């Protein structure tokens, strides 16, 4: 007997009776048990009880093997995962399972993949694999969208720039960057201003602008102190 979607199965007298007879006639035939459920998967001994027209009764046993051949019904839902400060993210069975069921009971549920990193930003197809109490297995897919929403950590340092003989000075990203980091990786770093002249002698506030691999942007300020330390070139001529 195979259990149905409700976890129930049954047999009739006709299923069990293999040609019982009587010298007169049979009045009734009944079964000691005719219905079965998930708790009875396997071999079950029952009895066919036959009564003849004159009240004589006898019985014989039969084995009803109950089986569950119905796979679990696996229901999933898509989720979005944000990477943390270490560039890692994860999902659990509870995140993905959207109410999976079985006609008997579910023994275990596992995911084909549960952890993600910066290399997996975007859509990732995974599978929820469900095994029921009787070893039937089925699976369904779900999409895990991995996102990086953490801005870079921008660290700067102040610098002093001396103007050259042409009255010009400049700074680079390397001069200003004091170890900026990102949970994934930094794609680019730029300065709001990098060249200076005589009109900017003194303190100048500029910004280091950092963009990470996933388009998150942040910035921090630094002070560039411009100084002119070159003495004038004095040219003279003798006169009479």
Coordinates of C-alpha atoms in Angstrom, one line a residue:
X1 CA 0.0 0.0 0.0
X2 CA 1.4 3.4 -1.0
X3 CA 0.4 6.3 1.2
X4 CA -1.4 9.2 -0.5
X5 CA -0.7 12.9 -0.3
X6 CA -2.4 13.0 3.1
X7 CA -0.2 10.3 4.5
X8 CA -3.0 7.7 4.5
X9 CA -3.5 4.3 2.9
X10 CA -6.0 1.5 3.1
X11 CA -6.8 -2.1 2.1
X12 CA -10.1 -3.9 1.5
X13 CA -11.2 -7.5 2.1
X14 CA -10.9 -8.0 -1.7
X15 CA -7.2 -6.9 -1.5
X16 CA -6.4 -9.5 1.2
X17 CA -8.8 -12.4 0.4
X18 CA -7.0 -14.9 -1.9
X19 CA -10.0 -17.2 -2.5
X20 CA -11.3 -18.2 1.0
X21 CA -14.0 -20.9 0.9
X22 CA -16.5 -22.7 3.1
X23 CA -18.3 -26.0 2.8
X24 CA -21.6 -24.2 3.1
X25 CA -21.2 -20.5 2.4
X26 CA -19.4 -17.5 3.7
X27 CA -21.5 -14.9 5.6
X28 CA -19.0 -12.2 6.2
X29 CA -15.3 -11.3 5.9
X30 CA -13.6 -8.6 7.8
X31 CA -10.1 -7.2 8.4
X32 CA -8.5 -6.7 11.8
X33 CA -7.0 -3.5 10.4
X34 CA -7.7 -1.7 7.1
X35 CA -6.3 1.8 7.4
X36 CA -2.6 2.9 7.7
X37 CA -0.6 6.1 8.2
X38 CA 3.0 7.3 8.2
X39 CA 3.7 5.7 11.5
X40 CA 3.2 2.3 10.0
X41 CA 5.6 2.5 7.0
X42 CA 7.0 -1.0 6.6
X43 CA 5.6 -4.5 7.3
X44 CA 2.2 -4.8 9.2
X45 CA 0.6 -8.1 10.0
X46 CA -3.2 -8.1 9.8
X47 CA -5.9 -10.8 9.9
X48 CA -8.7 -11.7 7.5
X49 CA -11.6 -13.0 9.7
X50 CA -14.1 -15.1 7.9
X51 CA -17.5 -16.2 9.3
X52 CA -19.6 -18.8 7.6
X53 CA -23.4 -19.0 7.3
X54 CA -23.5 -21.2 10.4
X55 CA -21.4 -19.0 12.7
X56 CA -18.1 -20.9 12.3
X57 CA -15.2 -18.4 12.3
X58 CA -11.6 -18.7 11.2
X59 CA -8.8 -16.2 10.3
X60 CA -5.5 -16.1 8.6
X61 CA -2.7 -13.5 8.6
X62 CA -1.4 -11.3 5.8
X63 CA 1.4 -8.8 5.6
X64 CA 0.5 -5.3 4.4
X65 CA 3.7 -3.4 3.5
X66 CA 3.1 0.3 3.8
X67 CA 5.3 2.5 1.7
X68 CA 5.8 6.3 1.2
X69 CA 6.8 7.1 -2.3
X70 CA 5.7 10.8 -2.4
X71 CA 8.6 13.3 -2.5
X72 CA 8.4 16.4 -0.3
X73 CA 6.8 19.6 -1.8
X74 CA 9.7 22.1 -1.7
X75 CA 8.7 25.8 -1.7
X76 CA 11.4 28.5 -1.8
X77 CA 11.6 32.3 -1.7
X78 CA 14.3 34.6 -3.1
X79 CA 16.3 36.7 -0.6
X80 CA 18.7 39.6 -0.6
X81 CA 21.9 39.4 1.5
X82 CA 24.1 42.4 2.4
X83 CA 27.8 41.7 2.9
X84 CA 29.2 42.7 6.3
X85 CA 32.3 44.7 7.1
X86 CA 34.4 41.6 6.4
X87 CA 32.9 41.1 2.9
X88 CA 30.9 38.0 4.0
X89 CA 27.2 37.2 4.0
X90 CA 25.1 34.0 4.6
X91 CA 21.6 32.6 4.4
X92 CA 19.9 29.8 6.4
X93 CA 17.3 27.2 5.5
X94 CA 14.7 29.3 7.3
X95 CA 15.6 32.3 5.0
X96 CA 15.0 30.2 1.9
X97 CA 12.2 27.7 2.9
X98 CA 8.8 29.2 2.1
X99 CA 6.7 26.4 3.7
X100 CA 7.9 23.1 2.3
X101 CA 5.7 20.1 3.3
X102 CA 5.5 16.4 3.1
X103 CA 2.7 13.8 3.3
X104 CA 4.5 12.2 6.3
X105 CA 7.2 14.5 7.8
X106 CA 10.4 16.3 6.8
X107 CA 13.6 14.8 8.2
X108 CA 16.1 17.3 7.0
X109 CA 16.5 20.4 4.9
X110 CA 19.8 21.7 3.6
X111 CA 21.1 24.4 1.2
X112 CA 23.4 23.7 -1.7
X113 CA 25.2 27.0 -0.8
X114 CA 24.8 29.2 2.2
X115 CA 27.9 31.6 2.4
X116 CA 28.8 34.3 0.0
X117 CA 31.6 36.8 -0.5
X118 CA 32.6 39.9 -2.6
X119 CA 33.2 37.7 -5.7
X120 CA 29.5 36.8 -5.7
X121 CA 27.8 40.2 -5.7
X122 CA 24.7 39.9 -7.8
X123 CA 22.2 37.0 -8.4
X124 CA 23.2 33.5 -7.2
X125 CA 21.0 30.5 -7.8
X126 CA 21.0 28.0 -4.9
X127 CA 18.9 24.9 -4.1
X128 CA 16.9 23.9 -1.0
X129 CA 17.2 20.1 -0.7
X130 CA 14.5 18.5 1.4
X131 CA 14.5 14.8 2.6
X132 CA 11.4 13.3 4.2
X133 CA 11.3 10.7 7.0
X134 CA 11.2 7.8 4.5
X135 CA 14.1 8.9 2.4
X136 CA 12.3 10.7 -0.5
X137 CA 14.2 13.7 -1.7
X138 CA 13.3 16.7 -3.8
X139 CA 14.7 20.2 -4.3
X140 CA 13.8 23.7 -5.6
X141 CA 15.9 26.7 -6.6
X142 CA 16.0 30.2 -5.1
X143 CA 17.9 33.3 -6.1
X144 CA 20.1 34.9 -3.5
X145 CA 21.0 38.5 -4.5
X146 CA 24.2 39.5 -2.8
X147 CA 24.8 43.2 -2.4
X148 CA 27.5 45.4 -1.0
X149 CA 26.1 48.6 0.6
X150 CA 29.1 49.5 2.8
X151 CA 31.0 52.6 1.8
X152 CA 34.8 52.6 1.9
X153 CA 36.5 53.8 5.0
X154 CA 38.5 56.8 3.9
X155 CA 41.6 57.8 5.9
X156 CA 43.6 60.9 5.1
X157 CA 46.7 62.8 6.3
X158 CA 47.6 66.4 6.0
X159 CA 50.7 67.4 3.9
X160 CA 52.8 70.4 3.3
X161 CA 53.7 71.3 -0.3
X162 CA 56.6 73.7 -1.3
X163 CA 56.2 75.6 -4.5
X164 CA 58.9 75.1 -7.1
X165 CA 60.8 77.7 -9.1
X166 CA 57.8 78.1 -11.3
X167 CA 55.5 78.8 -8.4
X168 CA 53.7 75.4 -8.8
X169 CA 53.2 72.5 -6.4
X170 CA 51.2 69.3 -6.4
X171 CA 50.0 66.3 -4.4
X172 CA 49.1 62.7 -5.3
X173 CA 46.5 60.3 -3.9
X174 CA 49.4 58.4 -2.3
X175 CA 50.4 61.7 -0.4
X176 CA 46.9 62.1 1.1
X177 CA 45.7 58.5 1.5
X178 CA 46.5 57.2 5.0
X179 CA 45.3 53.6 4.5
X180 CA 41.8 53.8 3.2
X181 CA 40.0 50.4 3.1
X182 CA 36.8 48.7 1.9
X183 CA 35.0 45.5 2.9
X184 CA 35.4 44.3 -0.7
X185 CA 38.0 46.3 -2.7
X186 CA 38.7 49.8 -3.8
X187 CA 38.2 50.6 -7.5
X188 CA 39.5 54.1 -7.6
X189 CA 40.7 57.0 -5.5
X190 CA 40.8 60.7 -6.7
X191 CA 41.5 64.1 -5.2
X192 CA 39.2 67.1 -5.5
X193 CA 42.3 69.2 -6.1
X194 CA 45.9 68.2 -6.7
X195 CA 47.8 71.3 -8.1
X196 CA 48.5 74.6 -6.4
X197 CA 50.1 78.0 -7.1
X198 CA 51.2 81.2 -5.4
X199 CA 47.7 82.3 -4.9
X200 CA 47.1 79.4 -2.6
X201 CA 49.9 79.8 -0.1
X202 CA 48.6 78.7 3.3
X203 CA 46.1 76.1 4.3
X204 CA 43.9 74.5 1.6
X205 CA 41.2 71.9 2.4
X206 CA 40.9 69.2 -0.3
X207 CA 39.0 65.8 -0.4
X208 CA 40.1 62.3 -1.1
X209 CA 37.2 60.5 -2.9
X210 CA 37.2 56.7 -2.8
X211 CA 34.9 54.4 -4.9
X212 CA 34.7 50.7 -4.2
X213 CA 34.3 47.9 -6.6
X214 CA 30.5 48.0 -6.2
X215 CA 30.0 51.7 -6.7
X216 CA 29.8 52.8 -3.1
X217 CA 31.5 56.2 -2.6
X218 CA 32.8 58.1 0.4
X219 CA 35.3 60.9 1.0
X220 CA 37.3 62.6 3.7
X221 CA 39.1 66.0 3.9
X222 CA 42.8 66.8 4.3
X223 CA 44.6 70.1 4.7
X224 CA 47.4 70.8 2.1
X225 CA 49.6 73.6 3.5
X226 CA 51.2 75.4 0.5
X227 CA 54.5 77.2 1.3
X228 CA 56.9 79.3 -0.7
X229 CA 60.4 78.9 0.6
X230 CA 62.3 80.0 -2.5
X231 CA 64.1 83.4 -2.0
X232 CA 63.9 86.0 -4.8
X233 CA 66.6 85.9 -7.5
X234 CA 68.2 89.3 -7.1
X235 CA 69.9 90.7 -10.1
X236 CA 71.9 94.0 -9.9
X237 CA 74.0 96.3 -12.2
X238 CA 76.7 98.7 -11.4
X239 CA 76.1 102.3 -12.2
X240 CA 78.3 105.5 -12.4

